[in-house]
Amino acid sequence: MQKVYLDSAATTQVREQVIAKMQEALAMYYGNPSSTHSFGRSAKTQIEKARKTIAKRLNASPSEIIFTSGGTEADNMILRCAVRDLEIKHIITSKIEHHAVLHTVEQLEEEYGIKVSYVALNECGTPSIESLETLLKEDDSKTLVSLMHVNNEIGNMIDINAFADLCKEYDAFFHSDTVQSVGHWDWDLKETNVDFITAAAHKFHGPKGIGFAFIRKNIPIKQLIHGGEQERGFRAGTEPFHNIVGLEEAFIQAYDNLEEEQKYVTGLKEYFMESLEKALPGVKFNGNCAFKEKSTYTLVNACLPLSEEKGALLLFQLDIKGIACSKGSACQSGSASGSHVLNEILNDDDAKRPSVRFSFSKYNTKEELDYVVACLKEFANS
């Protein structure tokens, strides 16, 4: 049986170079980075080197990069600390954000009594900038806007510069969950008026359990996790040094190979979509998958022409064939309620058919995609 991994939006295969760097770090730099002796100083030096590497590529200051356990913690830290420390009274977001944002906003609404508004979506499921401007005009209280750059389920992209500039025009803070785009798209944080972004290494061939938050300089938020003075007082706790080294190497590899890998993975996505259309007449692509400039190159969310009965068995059948993909996001795979993103954007007829997210990486091949399409066709015709 062939094994095909098409779930890179959930997590990615770790690069060999990253594994080698992490093994070296575990063997050589085992001192506590907070210790003042040579073992600790050596580890601390490597952490600060990683911070500078990331900041330089993003055109940010090293002091603006805070290491976290991943995207969820980074989103929580930014949203909760913004409400607590910046006296935010109004959060504007969308109903198709990652649950790391949506559930945090719901908790903040309950705890602090803040107002929460939701941006309307266009017909393809992308937040409307016109709707955002209307919401900003209607309420002059201190506002935080939280909208993800790349949607993790359908791949839609917002024009982040346009949204950021609009927020700046109305003196609103702007946070973007960029977990699906850091490592896959270029960034210039001096040119983009975003106040906060987040990243997770395991989305770009790095280790799990490590990520970072970008917090723009001079925004006076304080730590969420209390204890020591690690991360310049922003985040207490002994740094997972080996993971930070792995994050740095994954980041370097992602951006050193960005143009080549973008081109290759884009080719896989286009080939897969064309192959699906030929093999399964009636297939539809959710969101903006068919529009290059409005959709990430890393994933396709396909609404398949199968009955509800076959749809219920689809992922099981694919798994038997050795194929990994997602029905909705991986965070939702155990939920009976289905994808909150697809529930927002699909019409009643399409909602009855199975929608599957296929996400790609440099490790996939066209031969693998041929196998997946053949398996889908066989199941559809059985």
mmCIF file of C-alpha atoms in Angstrom:
data_model
loop_
_atom_site.group_PDB
_atom_site.id
_atom_site.type_symbol
_atom_site.label_atom_id
_atom_site.label_comp_id
_atom_site.label_asym_id
_atom_site.label_seq_id
_atom_site.Cartn_x
_atom_site.Cartn_y
_atom_site.Cartn_z
ATOM 1 C CA MET A 1 0.000 0.000 0.000
ATOM 2 C CA GLN A 2 1.283 3.450 -0.917
ATOM 3 C CA LYS A 3 1.568 6.084 1.812
ATOM 4 C CA VAL A 4 0.665 9.654 0.842
ATOM 5 C CA TYR A 5 0.690 12.573 3.261
ATOM 6 C CA LEU A 6 -1.539 15.444 2.127
ATOM 7 C CA ASP A 7 -2.154 17.098 5.485
ATOM 8 C CA SER A 8 0.647 19.642 5.700
ATOM 9 C CA ALA A 9 -1.750 22.393 6.801
ATOM 10 C CA ALA A 10 -2.161 20.369 10.002
ATOM 11 C CA THR A 11 1.557 19.739 10.444
ATOM 12 C CA THR A 12 4.567 19.214 8.212
ATOM 13 C CA GLN A 13 7.324 16.673 7.874
ATOM 14 C CA VAL A 14 10.441 17.911 9.689
ATOM 15 C CA ARG A 15 13.389 18.686 7.407
ATOM 16 C CA GLU A 16 16.521 16.580 7.816
ATOM 17 C CA GLN A 17 18.591 19.731 8.390
ATOM 18 C CA VAL A 18 16.291 20.695 11.273
ATOM 19 C CA ILE A 19 16.595 17.293 12.930
ATOM 20 C CA ALA A 20 20.389 17.456 12.655
ATOM 21 C CA LYS A 21 20.519 20.932 14.230
ATOM 22 C CA MET A 22 18.234 19.883 17.081
ATOM 23 C CA GLN A 23 20.300 16.780 17.796
ATOM 24 C CA GLU A 24 23.439 18.903 17.914
ATOM 25 C CA ALA A 25 21.752 21.364 20.269
ATOM 26 C CA LEU A 26 20.561 18.621 22.627
ATOM 27 C CA ALA A 27 24.054 17.153 22.780
ATOM 28 C CA MET A 28 26.133 20.326 23.020
ATOM 29 C CA TYR A 29 24.078 23.179 24.486
ATOM 30 C CA TYR A 30 22.336 21.674 27.477
ATOM 31 C CA GLY A 31 22.903 24.509 29.951
ATOM 32 C CA ASN A 32 19.986 26.551 31.263
ATOM 33 C CA PRO A 33 19.941 29.745 29.161
ATOM 34 C CA SER A 34 19.255 31.773 32.329
ATOM 35 C CA SER A 35 22.411 30.520 34.053
ATOM 36 C CA THR A 36 25.394 32.864 34.127
ATOM 37 C CA HIS A 37 28.072 30.199 33.695
ATOM 38 C CA SER A 38 29.572 29.298 30.304
ATOM 39 C CA PHE A 39 27.109 26.445 29.665
ATOM 40 C CA GLY A 40 24.152 28.768 30.141
ATOM 41 C CA ARG A 41 25.730 31.610 28.195
ATOM 42 C CA SER A 42 26.364 29.307 25.233
ATOM 43 C CA ALA A 43 22.710 28.314 25.113
ATOM 44 C CA LYS A 44 21.555 31.921 25.550
ATOM 45 C CA THR A 45 23.791 33.036 22.680
ATOM 46 C CA GLN A 46 22.160 30.513 20.352
ATOM 47 C CA ILE A 47 18.670 31.693 21.341
ATOM 48 C CA GLU A 48 19.521 35.308 20.635
ATOM 49 C CA LYS A 49 21.084 34.326 17.312
ATOM 50 C CA ALA A 50 17.809 32.630 16.362
ATOM 51 C CA ARG A 51 15.842 35.722 17.359
ATOM 52 C CA LYS A 52 18.062 37.931 15.205
ATOM 53 C CA THR A 53 17.792 35.551 12.240
ATOM 54 C CA ILE A 54 13.998 35.682 12.326
ATOM 55 C CA ALA A 55 13.833 39.431 12.914
ATOM 56 C CA LYS A 56 16.211 40.218 10.057
ATOM 57 C CA ARG A 57 14.199 38.215 7.523
ATOM 58 C CA LEU A 58 10.913 39.759 8.656
ATOM 59 C CA ASN A 59 12.463 43.247 8.747
ATOM 60 C CA ALA A 60 11.670 43.588 12.437
ATOM 61 C CA SER A 61 13.668 44.319 15.564
ATOM 62 C CA PRO A 62 14.910 41.305 17.589
ATOM 63 C CA SER A 63 13.144 42.732 20.650
ATOM 64 C CA GLU A 64 9.827 42.372 18.794
ATOM 65 C CA ILE A 65 10.158 38.558 18.478
ATOM 66 C CA ILE A 66 8.915 36.572 21.490
ATOM 67 C CA PHE A 67 9.276 32.782 21.480
ATOM 68 C CA THR A 68 6.168 30.832 22.521
ATOM 69 C CA SER A 69 5.016 27.215 22.573
ATOM 70 C CA GLY A 70 3.283 27.770 19.220
ATOM 71 C CA GLY A 71 0.565 29.688 17.449
ATOM 72 C CA THR A 72 -2.185 29.029 19.984
ATOM 73 C CA GLU A 73 -0.212 30.452 22.882
ATOM 74 C CA ALA A 74 0.916 33.410 20.777
ATOM 75 C CA ASP A 75 -2.674 34.237 19.773
ATOM 76 C CA ASN A 76 -3.867 33.867 23.369
ATOM 77 C CA MET A 77 -1.068 36.040 24.716
ATOM 78 C CA ILE A 78 -1.684 38.845 22.255
ATOM 79 C CA LEU A 79 -5.471 38.907 22.544
ATOM 80 C CA ARG A 80 -5.666 38.541 26.314
ATOM 81 C CA CYS A 81 -2.859 40.986 27.061
ATOM 82 C CA ALA A 82 -4.270 43.539 24.615
ATOM 83 C CA VAL A 83 -7.603 43.561 26.430
ATOM 84 C CA ARG A 84 -5.959 43.626 29.858
ATOM 85 C CA ASP A 85 -3.166 46.111 29.182
ATOM 86 C CA LEU A 86 -4.362 48.272 26.268
ATOM 87 C CA GLU A 87 -7.906 48.720 27.598
ATOM 88 C CA ILE A 88 -9.476 47.274 24.468
ATOM 89 C CA LYS A 89 -13.263 47.558 24.620
ATOM 90 C CA HIS A 90 -14.134 46.205 21.169
ATOM 91 C CA ILE A 91 -12.741 43.264 19.196
ATOM 92 C CA ILE A 92 -13.572 42.849 15.525
ATOM 93 C CA THR A 93 -12.885 39.433 14.018
ATOM 94 C CA SER A 94 -14.557 36.941 11.649
ATOM 95 C CA LYS A 95 -16.455 33.726 12.215
ATOM 96 C CA ILE A 96 -13.923 31.715 10.185
ATOM 97 C CA GLU A 97 -10.872 32.410 12.338
ATOM 98 C CA HIS A 98 -8.915 29.584 13.946
ATOM 99 C CA HIS A 99 -10.386 28.533 17.280
ATOM 100 C CA ALA A 100 -7.229 29.795 19.006
ATOM 101 C CA VAL A 101 -8.661 33.237 18.211
ATOM 102 C CA LEU A 102 -12.412 32.594 18.302
ATOM 103 C CA HIS A 103 -12.498 30.738 21.619
ATOM 104 C CA THR A 104 -10.160 33.280 23.205
ATOM 105 C CA VAL A 105 -12.352 36.154 22.048
ATOM 106 C CA GLU A 106 -15.428 34.389 23.437
ATOM 107 C CA GLN A 107 -13.694 34.029 26.810
ATOM 108 C CA LEU A 108 -12.650 37.673 26.806
ATOM 109 C CA GLU A 109 -16.217 38.720 26.042
ATOM 110 C CA GLU A 110 -17.385 36.724 29.056
ATOM 111 C CA GLU A 111 -14.604 37.813 31.414
ATOM 112 C CA TYR A 112 -14.265 41.505 30.538
ATOM 113 C CA GLY A 113 -17.622 42.313 28.957
ATOM 114 C CA ILE A 114 -15.999 43.599 25.789
ATOM 115 C CA LYS A 115 -17.997 44.088 22.626
ATOM 116 C CA VAL A 116 -17.334 41.567 19.847
ATOM 117 C CA SER A 117 -18.250 42.211 16.201
ATOM 118 C CA TYR A 118 -17.859 39.936 13.192
ATOM 119 C CA VAL A 119 -16.821 41.103 9.731
ATOM 120 C CA ALA A 120 -19.114 39.964 6.938
ATOM 121 C CA LEU A 121 -17.719 37.481 4.407
ATOM 122 C CA ASN A 122 -17.918 37.792 0.636
ATOM 123 C CA GLU A 123 -19.376 35.044 -1.553
ATOM 124 C CA CYS A 124 -16.102 33.075 -1.483
ATOM 125 C CA GLY A 125 -15.656 33.308 2.266
ATOM 126 C CA THR A 126 -13.110 36.131 2.518
ATOM 127 C CA PRO A 127 -13.602 38.889 5.133
ATOM 128 C CA SER A 128 -14.939 42.051 3.525
ATOM 129 C CA ILE A 129 -12.809 45.160 3.959
ATOM 130 C CA GLU A 130 -15.928 47.293 3.359
ATOM 131 C CA SER A 131 -17.643 45.524 6.253
ATOM 132 C CA LEU A 132 -14.609 46.132 8.457
ATOM 133 C CA GLU A 133 -14.640 49.838 7.680
ATOM 134 C CA THR A 134 -18.352 50.036 8.530
ATOM 135 C CA LEU A 135 -17.711 48.382 11.905
ATOM 136 C CA LEU A 136 -14.788 50.694 12.634
ATOM 137 C CA LYS A 137 -16.892 53.749 11.773
ATOM 138 C CA GLU A 138 -19.777 52.656 13.986
ATOM 139 C CA ASP A 139 -17.772 52.385 17.216
ATOM 140 C CA ASP A 140 -15.054 54.797 18.327
ATOM 141 C CA SER A 141 -14.054 52.836 21.448
ATOM 142 C CA LYS A 142 -10.585 51.345 21.693
ATOM 143 C CA THR A 143 -10.579 48.495 19.154
ATOM 144 C CA LEU A 144 -8.502 45.455 18.256
ATOM 145 C CA VAL A 145 -9.034 43.816 14.854
ATOM 146 C CA SER A 146 -8.049 40.129 14.554
ATOM 147 C CA LEU A 147 -8.158 38.610 11.065
ATOM 148 C CA MET A 148 -5.996 35.747 9.814
ATOM 149 C CA HIS A 149 -3.829 36.218 6.749
ATOM 150 C CA VAL A 150 -4.353 32.720 5.295
ATOM 151 C CA ASN A 151 -7.367 30.672 6.334
ATOM 152 C CA ASN A 152 -6.231 27.249 7.536
ATOM 153 C CA GLU A 153 -9.196 25.360 6.066
ATOM 154 C CA ILE A 154 -10.021 26.957 2.718
ATOM 155 C CA GLY A 155 -6.780 28.824 1.967
ATOM 156 C CA ASN A 156 -8.339 32.243 1.378
ATOM 157 C CA MET A 157 -5.940 35.182 1.759
ATOM 158 C CA ILE A 158 -6.777 38.708 2.785
ATOM 159 C CA ASP A 159 -4.911 41.712 1.403
ATOM 160 C CA ILE A 160 -3.114 42.183 4.692
ATOM 161 C CA ASN A 161 -1.591 45.540 3.780
ATOM 162 C CA ALA A 162 -4.988 46.994 2.884
ATOM 163 C CA PHE A 163 -6.575 45.707 6.106
ATOM 164 C CA ALA A 164 -3.635 46.911 8.200
ATOM 165 C CA ASP A 165 -3.704 50.376 6.627
ATOM 166 C CA LEU A 166 -7.440 50.651 7.275
ATOM 167 C CA CYS A 167 -6.944 49.750 10.943
ATOM 168 C CA LYS A 168 -4.226 52.376 11.225
ATOM 169 C CA GLU A 169 -6.550 54.967 9.665
ATOM 170 C CA TYR A 170 -9.086 54.330 12.426
ATOM 171 C CA ASP A 171 -6.490 54.024 15.240
ATOM 172 C CA ALA A 172 -7.323 50.359 15.797
ATOM 173 C CA PHE A 173 -4.764 47.739 16.736
ATOM 174 C CA PHE A 174 -4.397 44.948 14.187
ATOM 175 C CA HIS A 175 -3.538 41.319 15.010
ATOM 176 C CA SER A 176 -3.220 38.643 12.323
ATOM 177 C CA ASP A 177 -2.917 34.912 12.905
ATOM 178 C CA THR A 178 -0.220 34.203 10.316
ATOM 179 C CA VAL A 179 0.455 30.590 11.279
ATOM 180 C CA GLN A 180 -0.350 29.369 7.749
ATOM 181 C CA SER A 181 1.717 32.057 6.017
ATOM 182 C CA VAL A 182 4.966 32.598 7.935
ATOM 183 C CA GLY A 183 7.488 30.316 6.234
ATOM 184 C CA HIS A 184 5.383 30.223 3.065
ATOM 185 C CA TRP A 185 5.116 33.902 2.133
ATOM 186 C CA ASP A 186 7.530 36.827 2.329
ATOM 187 C CA TRP A 187 7.058 39.492 4.997
ATOM 188 C CA ASP A 188 8.265 43.044 5.544
ATOM 189 C CA LEU A 189 7.011 44.168 8.925
ATOM 190 C CA LYS A 190 8.409 47.662 8.478
ATOM 191 C CA GLU A 191 6.116 48.122 5.478
ATOM 192 C CA THR A 192 3.039 46.318 6.842
ATOM 193 C CA ASN A 193 1.044 48.192 9.493
ATOM 194 C CA VAL A 194 0.250 45.063 11.489
ATOM 195 C CA ASP A 195 0.816 45.315 15.260
ATOM 196 C CA PHE A 196 0.915 41.598 16.070
ATOM 197 C CA ILE A 197 1.492 38.369 14.116
ATOM 198 C CA THR A 198 1.987 34.738 15.159
ATOM 199 C CA ALA A 199 3.885 31.723 13.834
ATOM 200 C CA ALA A 200 4.356 27.997 14.523
ATOM 201 C CA ALA A 201 7.451 26.097 13.398
ATOM 202 C CA HIS A 202 5.628 22.854 12.654
ATOM 203 C CA LYS A 203 3.755 24.524 9.799
ATOM 204 C CA PHE A 204 7.004 25.026 7.842
ATOM 205 C CA HIS A 205 8.912 21.778 8.438
ATOM 206 C CA GLY A 206 10.075 22.563 11.965
ATOM 207 C CA PRO A 207 9.387 20.962 15.359
ATOM 208 C CA LYS A 208 6.106 21.078 17.251
ATOM 209 C CA GLY A 209 5.854 22.986 20.505
ATOM 210 C CA ILE A 210 7.621 26.168 19.382
ATOM 211 C CA GLY A 211 6.558 29.349 17.634
ATOM 212 C CA PHE A 212 6.735 33.077 18.123
ATOM 213 C CA ALA A 213 4.746 36.252 18.466
ATOM 214 C CA PHE A 214 5.691 39.514 16.811
ATOM 215 C CA ILE A 215 4.703 42.396 19.090
ATOM 216 C CA ARG A 216 5.486 45.796 17.646
ATOM 217 C CA LYS A 217 7.886 47.892 19.667
ATOM 218 C CA ASN A 218 6.465 50.312 22.251
ATOM 219 C CA ILE A 219 3.072 48.602 22.517
ATOM 220 C CA PRO A 220 2.807 48.378 26.319
ATOM 221 C CA ILE A 221 1.568 44.851 26.921
ATOM 222 C CA LYS A 222 2.862 42.702 29.768
ATOM 223 C CA GLN A 223 3.466 39.007 30.249
ATOM 224 C CA LEU A 224 0.728 36.385 30.319
ATOM 225 C CA ILE A 225 2.763 33.596 31.963
ATOM 226 C CA HIS A 226 4.395 34.670 35.233
ATOM 227 C CA GLY A 227 7.575 33.369 36.817
ATOM 228 C CA GLY A 228 11.089 34.216 35.687
ATOM 229 C CA GLU A 229 12.251 37.017 33.438
ATOM 230 C CA GLN A 230 12.807 34.943 30.295
ATOM 231 C CA GLU A 231 11.988 36.447 26.885
ATOM 232 C CA ARG A 232 12.755 39.946 28.186
ATOM 233 C CA GLY A 233 10.009 39.540 30.754
ATOM 234 C CA PHE A 234 7.310 38.741 28.179
ATOM 235 C CA ARG A 235 7.126 34.991 28.829
ATOM 236 C CA ALA A 236 8.319 33.160 31.931
ATOM 237 C CA GLY A 237 9.691 29.617 31.766
ATOM 238 C CA THR A 238 12.936 27.936 30.797
ATOM 239 C CA GLU A 239 13.321 28.230 27.046
ATOM 240 C CA PRO A 240 13.057 24.985 25.031
ATOM 241 C CA PHE A 241 16.438 25.654 23.494
ATOM 242 C CA HIS A 242 16.526 22.672 21.116
ATOM 243 C CA ASN A 243 13.123 23.671 19.715
ATOM 244 C CA ILE A 244 14.226 27.277 19.202
ATOM 245 C CA VAL A 245 17.268 26.063 17.280
ATOM 246 C CA GLY A 246 14.961 23.833 15.222
ATOM 247 C CA LEU A 247 12.637 26.769 14.558
ATOM 248 C CA GLU A 248 15.557 28.889 13.379
ATOM 249 C CA GLU A 249 16.830 26.213 10.988
ATOM 250 C CA ALA A 250 13.336 25.536 9.606
ATOM 251 C CA PHE A 251 12.880 29.284 9.110
ATOM 252 C CA ILE A 252 16.227 29.612 7.311
ATOM 253 C CA GLN A 253 15.498 26.649 5.050
ATOM 254 C CA ALA A 254 11.964 27.872 4.283
ATOM 255 C CA TYR A 255 13.121 31.295 3.139
ATOM 256 C CA ASP A 256 16.346 30.205 1.444
ATOM 257 C CA ASN A 257 14.255 27.864 -0.723
ATOM 258 C CA LEU A 258 11.052 29.920 -0.844
ATOM 259 C CA GLU A 259 10.900 30.784 -4.547
ATOM 260 C CA GLU A 260 11.789 27.276 -5.721
ATOM 261 C CA GLU A 261 9.404 25.529 -3.330
ATOM 262 C CA GLN A 262 6.549 27.978 -3.990
ATOM 263 C CA LYS A 263 6.831 27.235 -7.690
ATOM 264 C CA TYR A 264 6.980 23.473 -7.147
ATOM 265 C CA VAL A 265 4.076 23.277 -4.682
ATOM 266 C CA THR A 266 1.958 25.640 -6.802
ATOM 267 C CA GLY A 267 2.452 23.214 -9.692
ATOM 268 C CA LEU A 268 1.259 20.341 -7.500
ATOM 269 C CA LYS A 269 -1.857 22.235 -6.457
ATOM 270 C CA GLU A 270 -2.778 23.151 -10.033
ATOM 271 C CA TYR A 271 -2.102 19.619 -11.272
ATOM 272 C CA PHE A 272 -4.227 18.134 -8.503
ATOM 273 C CA MET A 273 -7.159 20.442 -9.183
ATOM 274 C CA GLU A 274 -7.061 19.691 -12.913
ATOM 275 C CA SER A 275 -6.834 15.951 -12.242
ATOM 276 C CA LEU A 276 -9.779 16.054 -9.838
ATOM 277 C CA GLU A 277 -11.940 17.933 -12.336
ATOM 278 C CA LYS A 278 -11.243 15.302 -14.985
ATOM 279 C CA ALA A 279 -11.774 12.315 -12.696
ATOM 280 C CA LEU A 280 -14.773 13.615 -10.725
ATOM 281 C CA PRO A 281 -17.108 15.781 -12.829
ATOM 282 C CA GLY A 282 -19.055 18.042 -10.513
ATOM 283 C CA VAL A 283 -16.236 18.614 -8.027
ATOM 284 C CA LYS A 284 -16.164 22.144 -6.603
ATOM 285 C CA PHE A 285 -13.393 24.021 -4.862
ATOM 286 C CA ASN A 286 -14.322 25.891 -1.708
ATOM 287 C CA GLY A 287 -13.173 29.421 -1.071
ATOM 288 C CA ASN A 288 -10.768 31.090 -3.475
ATOM 289 C CA CYS A 289 -8.789 27.951 -4.388
ATOM 290 C CA ALA A 290 -9.115 28.673 -8.104
ATOM 291 C CA PHE A 291 -7.674 32.207 -7.818
ATOM 292 C CA LYS A 292 -3.892 32.335 -7.440
ATOM 293 C CA GLU A 293 -3.652 35.829 -6.039
ATOM 294 C CA LYS A 294 -6.418 35.247 -3.478
ATOM 295 C CA SER A 295 -5.526 31.762 -2.230
ATOM 296 C CA THR A 296 -2.449 30.164 -0.726
ATOM 297 C CA TYR A 297 -0.547 27.700 -2.918
ATOM 298 C CA THR A 298 -0.322 25.126 -0.131
ATOM 299 C CA LEU A 299 -3.851 23.713 0.030
ATOM 300 C CA VAL A 300 -7.076 22.843 -1.773
ATOM 301 C CA ASN A 301 -10.457 22.391 -0.127
ATOM 302 C CA ALA A 302 -12.593 20.277 -2.453
ATOM 303 C CA CYS A 303 -16.326 19.651 -2.253
ATOM 304 C CA LEU A 304 -16.654 16.175 -3.750
ATOM 305 C CA PRO A 305 -19.649 14.860 -5.752
ATOM 306 C CA LEU A 306 -20.440 12.068 -3.299
ATOM 307 C CA SER A 307 -23.576 11.180 -1.360
ATOM 308 C CA GLU A 308 -23.832 11.877 2.373
ATOM 309 C CA GLU A 309 -23.516 8.138 3.013
ATOM 310 C CA LYS A 310 -20.275 7.860 1.038
ATOM 311 C CA GLY A 311 -19.049 11.101 2.515
ATOM 312 C CA ALA A 312 -19.304 9.670 6.007
ATOM 313 C CA LEU A 313 -16.933 6.863 5.005
ATOM 314 C CA LEU A 314 -14.560 8.872 2.831
ATOM 315 C CA LEU A 315 -11.725 9.654 5.242
ATOM 316 C CA PHE A 316 -11.831 6.097 6.579
ATOM 317 C CA GLN A 317 -11.542 4.709 3.054
ATOM 318 C CA LEU A 318 -8.693 7.064 2.209
ATOM 319 C CA ASP A 319 -6.883 6.135 5.402
ATOM 320 C CA ILE A 320 -7.165 2.447 4.472
ATOM 321 C CA LYS A 321 -5.461 3.365 1.192
ATOM 322 C CA GLY A 322 -2.652 5.108 3.096
ATOM 323 C CA ILE A 323 -3.798 8.649 2.281
ATOM 324 C CA ALA A 324 -3.746 11.367 4.949
ATOM 325 C CA CYS A 325 -5.930 14.467 4.527
ATOM 326 C CA SER A 326 -8.480 16.383 6.604
ATOM 327 C CA LYS A 327 -12.229 16.845 6.661
ATOM 328 C CA GLY A 328 -12.124 20.349 8.042
ATOM 329 C CA SER A 329 -9.092 21.284 10.118
ATOM 330 C CA ALA A 330 -7.148 18.740 12.160
ATOM 331 C CA CYS A 331 -8.224 20.580 15.332
ATOM 332 C CA GLN A 332 -11.828 19.787 14.395
ATOM 333 C CA SER A 333 -11.393 16.222 13.159
ATOM 334 C CA GLY A 334 -12.888 14.700 16.290
ATOM 335 C CA SER A 335 -15.863 17.027 16.395
ATOM 336 C CA ALA A 336 -19.336 15.931 15.372
ATOM 337 C CA SER A 337 -20.324 19.530 14.588
ATOM 338 C CA GLY A 338 -18.133 19.711 11.485
ATOM 339 C CA SER A 339 -16.057 22.606 10.263
ATOM 340 C CA HIS A 340 -17.153 26.014 11.548
ATOM 341 C CA VAL A 341 -15.534 27.552 8.448
ATOM 342 C CA LEU A 342 -17.462 25.417 5.954
ATOM 343 C CA ASN A 343 -20.654 25.864 7.984
ATOM 344 C CA GLU A 344 -20.313 29.602 7.378
ATOM 345 C CA ILE A 345 -19.637 29.536 3.633
ATOM 346 C CA LEU A 346 -21.375 26.529 2.022
ATOM 347 C CA ASN A 347 -24.910 26.561 0.650
ATOM 348 C CA ASP A 348 -27.338 23.857 1.777
ATOM 349 C CA ASP A 349 -26.697 21.567 -1.196
ATOM 350 C CA ASP A 350 -22.901 21.709 -0.968
ATOM 351 C CA ALA A 351 -23.051 21.286 2.810
ATOM 352 C CA LYS A 352 -24.565 17.828 2.252
ATOM 353 C CA ARG A 353 -21.534 16.704 0.252
ATOM 354 C CA PRO A 354 -18.149 15.886 1.795
ATOM 355 C CA SER A 355 -15.521 18.611 1.685
ATOM 356 C CA VAL A 356 -11.917 17.575 2.151
ATOM 357 C CA ARG A 357 -8.775 19.644 2.673
ATOM 358 C CA PHE A 358 -5.730 18.405 0.763
ATOM 359 C CA SER A 359 -2.547 20.279 1.674
ATOM 360 C CA PHE A 360 0.823 19.942 -0.019
ATOM 361 C CA SER A 361 4.536 20.326 0.615
ATOM 362 C CA LYS A 362 7.900 19.950 -1.097
ATOM 363 C CA TYR A 363 7.846 16.272 -0.146
ATOM 364 C CA ASN A 364 4.850 15.434 -2.359
ATOM 365 C CA THR A 365 5.002 14.269 -5.992
ATOM 366 C CA LYS A 366 2.641 14.202 -8.966
ATOM 367 C CA GLU A 367 2.752 10.396 -8.830
ATOM 368 C CA GLU A 368 1.328 10.554 -5.317
ATOM 369 C CA LEU A 369 -1.425 12.870 -6.495
ATOM 370 C CA ASP A 370 -2.275 10.480 -9.339
ATOM 371 C CA TYR A 371 -2.680 7.711 -6.776
ATOM 372 C CA VAL A 372 -4.980 9.852 -4.606
ATOM 373 C CA VAL A 373 -7.159 10.862 -7.570
ATOM 374 C CA ALA A 374 -7.396 7.229 -8.699
ATOM 375 C CA CYS A 375 -8.494 6.161 -5.216
ATOM 376 C CA LEU A 376 -11.123 8.900 -5.081
ATOM 377 C CA LYS A 377 -12.446 7.954 -8.504
ATOM 378 C CA GLU A 378 -12.597 4.274 -7.555
ATOM 379 C CA PHE A 379 -14.505 5.074 -4.355
ATOM 380 C CA ALA A 380 -16.911 7.425 -6.167
ATOM 381 C CA ASN A 381 -17.730 4.757 -8.744
ATOM 382 C CA SER A 382 -17.996 1.837 -6.330
#
